[in-house]
Amino acid sequence: MTMSRTMSRTTSTTTRTTEAEILIAPSILASDFGRLAEEVQAVARAGADWIHVDVMDGHFVPNITIGPPIVAAVQRATSLPLDVHLMIEKPERYIQDFADAGATTIGVHVEACPHLHRTVAQIREAGALASVTLNPSTPATAVEEVLGDVDQVLVMTVNPGFGGQTFIASMLPKIETLRGWIRERKLQVRLEVDGGITTKTIGSAYAAGADVFVAGTAIFAKKDYAAAIRDLRQAAID
Ligand code: DX5
Ligand code: ZN
């Protein structure tokens, strides 16, 4: 389910004059893993657009989560697209496994990919959409040369590894820069934000140009998932 709007919105450097989608991607990291299938189905019923799956290896980030078998289990539980965010070293070793497990989009961190162009091609050859992810300390220019070869850029608005962290507002100019390049080059590239997205922060990320919003705590910590998702959509345009 998506919501669009017709009014233009002006920020310091960006004018959004076309209808912009707002896609909400609940991160299962904040769900009850003991009831994972139920949780995924509950957010799907509540109006989620995608399911965001955080894969961590204890090396690239200081936390360990899940691997391809759990992605396959999520895939069996829902027909929603699976947005798989790999926070792992040498992600090229596992791209085929995550694609086979049912990932719709596979995201790699540019900091983990010295041969990013090749890795992006590998994701597409495996049959998935390619997303490239920037840590807070990594500039937009790190993806400038592959922007025409990807389906999505993910701007981290926290340092990856954990849910429930505080949104880093100084990432907003980076989002504006990327939106500007996507518009100028007339590319069909999604611009996703991840980390600390709440009803208080989503509006600034939307105004800066993001169109996909990952939210863990802001959805799964609430009793009423439908209200949480509705509130996020509304707060984006308020
Ligand atoms: C952090 C993960 C995020 C996390 C977001 O490393 O990539 O997807 O689940 O959690 P919140 O929305 O609670 O900041
Ligand atoms: Zn994530």
Tab-separated table of C-alpha atoms and ligand atoms in Angstrom:
chain	number	residue	atom	x	y	z
A	1	MET	CA	0.000	0.000	0.000
A	2	THR	CA	1.354	3.381	-0.872
A	3	MET	CA	0.328	6.936	-0.296
A	4	SER	CA	1.027	9.746	-2.691
A	5	ARG	CA	0.498	13.432	-2.537
A	6	THR	CA	0.100	16.201	-5.058
A	7	MET	CA	1.298	19.220	-3.133
A	8	SER	CA	4.859	20.362	-3.582
A	9	ARG	CA	7.178	20.575	-0.629
A	10	THR	CA	10.162	22.865	-0.458
A	11	THR	CA	13.242	22.323	1.677
A	12	SER	CA	16.438	24.306	1.853
A	13	THR	CA	17.900	22.788	-1.296
A	14	THR	CA	15.237	20.473	-2.655
A	15	THR	CA	11.878	21.092	-4.279
A	16	ARG	CA	9.682	18.022	-4.645
A	17	THR	CA	7.117	18.883	-7.256
A	18	THR	CA	6.121	15.387	-8.373
A	19	GLU	CA	4.073	12.835	-6.516
A	20	ALA	CA	6.354	10.966	-4.161
A	21	GLU	CA	5.687	7.537	-2.780
A	22	ILE	CA	6.126	6.682	0.852
A	23	LEU	CA	7.106	3.055	1.288
A	24	ILE	CA	7.245	1.735	4.846
A	25	ALA	CA	9.573	-1.201	5.520
A	26	PRO	CA	9.264	-2.618	9.053
A	27	SER	CA	12.576	-4.054	10.280
A	28	ILE	CA	12.033	-7.471	11.838
A	29	LEU	CA	15.072	-6.852	14.039
A	30	ALA	CA	12.659	-5.291	16.541
A	31	SER	CA	10.073	-8.081	16.250
A	32	ASP	CA	9.551	-11.099	18.491
A	33	PHE	CA	11.766	-13.688	16.742
A	34	GLY	CA	9.949	-16.467	18.576
A	35	ARG	CA	6.814	-15.540	16.633
A	36	LEU	CA	8.517	-14.326	13.461
A	37	ALA	CA	5.981	-15.565	10.894
A	38	GLU	CA	3.079	-14.093	12.904
A	39	GLU	CA	4.917	-10.804	13.324
A	40	VAL	CA	5.609	-10.544	9.595
A	41	GLN	CA	1.987	-11.331	8.779
A	42	ALA	CA	0.802	-8.795	11.349
A	43	VAL	CA	2.781	-5.909	9.832
A	44	ALA	CA	1.699	-7.000	6.342
A	45	ARG	CA	-1.957	-6.774	7.457
A	46	ALA	CA	-1.132	-3.446	9.103
A	47	GLY	CA	-0.133	-1.879	5.781
A	48	ALA	CA	3.614	-2.488	5.449
A	49	ASP	CA	4.972	-2.172	1.908
A	50	TRP	CA	8.155	-4.219	2.316
A	51	ILE	CA	9.759	-6.347	5.025
A	52	HIS	CA	13.275	-5.201	5.962
A	53	VAL	CA	15.639	-7.970	7.078
A	54	ASP	CA	18.863	-7.073	8.894
A	55	VAL	CA	21.697	-9.556	8.405
A	56	MET	CA	24.685	-9.019	10.711
A	57	ASP	CA	27.867	-11.094	10.960
A	58	GLY	CA	29.605	-9.925	14.136
A	59	HIS	CA	32.508	-8.591	12.032
A	60	PHE	CA	31.270	-5.763	9.841
A	61	VAL	CA	29.014	-4.751	12.727
A	62	PRO	CA	29.288	-5.732	16.390
A	63	ASN	CA	26.154	-7.874	16.400
A	64	ILE	CA	25.012	-11.201	14.942
A	65	THR	CA	21.510	-11.837	13.671
A	66	ILE	CA	20.275	-14.186	10.981
A	67	GLY	CA	21.125	-15.905	7.710
A	68	PRO	CA	19.486	-17.294	4.563
A	69	PRO	CA	17.277	-19.941	6.293
A	70	ILE	CA	15.447	-17.225	8.220
A	71	VAL	CA	15.037	-15.137	5.067
A	72	ALA	CA	13.494	-18.230	3.465
A	73	ALA	CA	11.142	-18.581	6.446
A	74	VAL	CA	10.071	-14.940	6.118
A	75	GLN	CA	9.539	-15.447	2.405
A	76	ARG	CA	7.213	-18.376	3.133
A	77	ALA	CA	5.255	-16.209	5.588
A	78	THR	CA	4.488	-13.275	3.281
A	79	SER	CA	4.133	-12.183	-0.312
A	80	LEU	CA	5.578	-8.725	0.466
A	81	PRO	CA	8.945	-7.830	-1.103
A	82	LEU	CA	11.906	-8.675	1.148
A	83	ASP	CA	14.495	-5.923	1.497
A	84	VAL	CA	17.601	-7.713	2.761
A	85	HIS	CA	20.225	-5.431	4.305
A	86	LEU	CA	23.565	-7.233	4.493
A	87	MET	CA	25.811	-5.853	7.222
A	88	ILE	CA	28.509	-8.421	6.575
A	89	GLU	CA	32.074	-8.565	5.333
A	90	LYS	CA	32.690	-9.939	1.831
A	91	PRO	CA	28.956	-10.000	1.029
A	92	GLU	CA	29.670	-11.299	-2.486
A	93	ARG	CA	30.129	-14.770	-0.925
A	94	TYR	CA	26.475	-14.937	0.096
A	95	ILE	CA	24.534	-13.033	-2.576
A	96	GLN	CA	23.336	-16.159	-4.391
A	97	ASP	CA	22.241	-17.767	-1.117
A	98	PHE	CA	20.117	-14.749	-0.150
A	99	ALA	CA	18.664	-14.494	-3.648
A	100	ASP	CA	17.765	-18.203	-3.545
A	101	ALA	CA	16.186	-17.657	-0.117
A	102	GLY	CA	13.764	-15.174	-1.660
A	103	ALA	CA	15.332	-11.732	-1.224
A	104	THR	CA	13.695	-9.189	-3.535
A	105	THR	CA	16.342	-6.544	-2.906
A	106	ILE	CA	19.857	-7.260	-1.668
A	107	GLY	CA	21.728	-4.369	-0.107
A	108	VAL	CA	25.478	-4.317	0.432
A	109	HIS	CA	27.553	-1.753	2.302
A	110	VAL	CA	29.953	0.133	0.068
A	111	GLU	CA	32.501	0.010	2.907
A	112	ALA	CA	32.563	-3.799	2.560
A	113	CYS	CA	32.866	-3.831	-1.244
A	114	PRO	CA	36.157	-2.787	-2.885
A	115	HIS	CA	34.711	-3.937	-6.230
A	116	LEU	CA	31.271	-2.417	-5.796
A	117	HIS	CA	30.456	-2.295	-9.502
A	118	ARG	CA	31.090	-6.031	-9.809
A	119	THR	CA	29.111	-6.810	-6.650
A	120	VAL	CA	26.116	-4.821	-7.909
A	121	ALA	CA	26.219	-6.759	-11.188
A	122	GLN	CA	26.420	-9.996	-9.207
A	123	ILE	CA	23.247	-9.090	-7.275
A	124	ARG	CA	21.340	-8.445	-10.478
A	125	GLU	CA	22.684	-11.608	-12.110
A	126	ALA	CA	21.376	-13.511	-9.093
A	127	GLY	CA	17.920	-12.149	-9.915
A	128	ALA	CA	17.570	-9.557	-7.147
A	129	LEU	CA	17.357	-5.784	-7.120
A	130	ALA	CA	20.626	-4.109	-6.119
A	131	SER	CA	20.881	-1.696	-3.215
A	132	VAL	CA	24.051	0.086	-2.064
A	133	THR	CA	24.319	1.305	1.514
A	134	LEU	CA	26.263	4.174	3.044
A	135	ASN	CA	27.396	4.304	6.666
A	136	PRO	CA	27.010	7.716	8.302
A	137	SER	CA	30.710	8.519	7.804
A	138	THR	CA	30.676	7.568	4.103
A	139	PRO	CA	29.994	10.382	1.613
A	140	ALA	CA	27.429	10.271	-1.201
A	141	THR	CA	30.300	10.297	-3.722
A	142	ALA	CA	31.065	6.670	-2.773
A	143	VAL	CA	28.059	5.594	-4.894
A	144	GLU	CA	28.147	8.361	-7.504
A	145	GLU	CA	29.812	6.166	-10.157
A	146	VAL	CA	27.375	3.269	-9.765
A	147	LEU	CA	24.168	5.277	-9.400
A	148	GLY	CA	23.059	4.307	-12.901
A	149	ASP	CA	23.618	0.618	-12.153
A	150	VAL	CA	21.606	0.219	-8.954
A	151	ASP	CA	17.955	0.006	-7.951
A	152	GLN	CA	18.290	1.642	-4.558
A	153	VAL	CA	20.630	3.640	-2.334
A	154	LEU	CA	20.276	3.207	1.429
A	155	VAL	CA	21.476	6.066	3.614
A	156	MET	CA	22.109	4.888	7.173
A	157	THR	CA	20.858	7.421	9.697
A	158	VAL	CA	22.455	5.504	12.570
A	159	ASN	CA	25.669	3.518	12.805
A	160	PRO	CA	24.510	0.025	11.831
A	161	GLY	CA	24.374	-2.837	14.289
A	162	PHE	CA	21.468	-2.197	16.605
A	163	GLY	CA	17.870	-1.078	16.612
A	164	GLY	CA	16.530	1.700	18.779
A	165	GLN	CA	19.304	4.248	18.182
A	166	THR	CA	18.939	7.987	17.691
A	167	PHE	CA	18.467	9.425	14.177
A	168	ILE	CA	21.557	11.340	12.977
A	169	ALA	CA	20.082	14.522	11.483
A	170	SER	CA	23.377	15.532	9.851
A	171	MET	CA	22.682	12.823	7.231
A	172	LEU	CA	19.918	14.966	5.688
A	173	PRO	CA	22.194	16.902	3.260
A	174	LYS	CA	23.525	13.558	1.974
A	175	ILE	CA	19.949	12.452	1.227
A	176	GLU	CA	19.337	15.763	-0.576
A	177	THR	CA	22.501	15.336	-2.642
A	178	LEU	CA	21.540	11.828	-3.723
A	179	ARG	CA	17.955	12.874	-4.550
A	180	GLY	CA	19.376	15.702	-6.655
A	181	TRP	CA	21.594	13.315	-8.656
A	182	ILE	CA	18.738	10.821	-9.134
A	183	ARG	CA	16.476	13.590	-10.413
A	184	GLU	CA	19.088	15.250	-12.644
A	185	ARG	CA	19.996	11.944	-14.265
A	186	LYS	CA	16.327	10.883	-14.479
A	187	LEU	CA	17.078	7.579	-12.772
A	188	GLN	CA	14.578	5.119	-11.317
A	189	VAL	CA	16.484	4.629	-8.071
A	190	ARG	CA	14.833	4.288	-4.681
A	191	LEU	CA	16.307	6.302	-1.825
A	192	GLU	CA	15.919	4.522	1.503
A	193	VAL	CA	16.679	5.634	5.042
A	194	ASP	CA	17.328	3.312	7.965
A	195	GLY	CA	17.843	4.033	11.639
A	196	GLY	CA	15.972	6.077	14.188
A	197	ILE	CA	12.959	6.661	11.936
A	198	THR	CA	10.020	7.770	14.104
A	199	THR	CA	7.061	10.129	13.718
A	200	LYS	CA	9.459	12.881	14.860
A	201	THR	CA	12.182	12.212	12.264
A	202	ILE	CA	10.431	10.790	9.182
A	203	GLY	CA	9.265	14.209	7.976
A	204	SER	CA	12.789	15.566	7.604
A	205	ALA	CA	13.968	12.456	5.756
A	206	TYR	CA	10.969	12.642	3.395
A	207	ALA	CA	11.519	16.342	2.771
A	208	ALA	CA	15.182	15.649	1.975
A	209	GLY	CA	14.130	13.175	-0.703
A	210	ALA	CA	13.836	9.698	0.801
A	211	ASP	CA	11.014	7.469	-0.426
A	212	VAL	CA	11.571	4.218	1.505
A	213	PHE	CA	11.553	4.299	5.297
A	214	VAL	CA	12.813	1.445	7.443
A	215	ALA	CA	11.351	1.408	10.937
A	216	GLY	CA	11.945	-1.185	13.632
A	217	THR	CA	11.227	0.175	17.071
A	218	ALA	CA	8.713	2.744	15.831
A	219	ILE	CA	6.471	-0.115	14.674
A	220	PHE	CA	7.222	-3.284	16.642
A	221	ALA	CA	7.416	-1.542	20.021
A	222	LYS	CA	3.841	-0.336	19.512
A	223	LYS	CA	0.794	-2.451	20.315
A	224	ASP	CA	-1.163	-1.335	17.258
A	225	TYR	CA	1.024	-1.872	14.177
A	226	ALA	CA	-1.573	-0.416	11.793
A	227	ALA	CA	-1.751	2.804	13.807
A	228	ALA	CA	2.056	2.963	13.968
A	229	ILE	CA	2.394	2.632	10.188
A	230	ARG	CA	-0.439	5.084	9.547
A	231	ASP	CA	1.146	7.589	11.949
A	232	LEU	CA	4.500	7.318	10.171
A	233	ARG	CA	2.912	7.928	6.761
A	234	GLN	CA	1.044	10.934	8.095
A	235	ALA	CA	4.076	12.351	9.921
A	236	ALA	CA	6.123	12.138	6.719
A	237	ILE	CA	3.940	14.744	5.014
A	238	ASP	CA	2.915	16.858	8.035
B	1	DX5	C1	20.411	-1.068	12.197
B	1	DX5	C2	19.483	-1.742	11.236
B	1	DX5	C3	18.133	-1.142	11.225
B	1	DX5	C4	17.382	-1.253	12.517
B	1	DX5	C5	16.505	-0.031	12.611
B	1	DX5	O1	21.686	-1.534	11.979
B	1	DX5	O2	19.997	-1.663	9.928
B	1	DX5	O3	17.344	-1.675	10.162
B	1	DX5	O4	16.584	-2.399	12.627
B	1	DX5	O5	15.932	0.002	13.867
B	1	DX5	P1	15.216	1.324	14.413
B	1	DX5	O6	14.121	1.648	13.481
B	1	DX5	O7	14.720	0.879	15.764
B	1	DX5	O8	16.264	2.393	14.499
B	2	ZN	ZN	18.628	-2.241	8.255
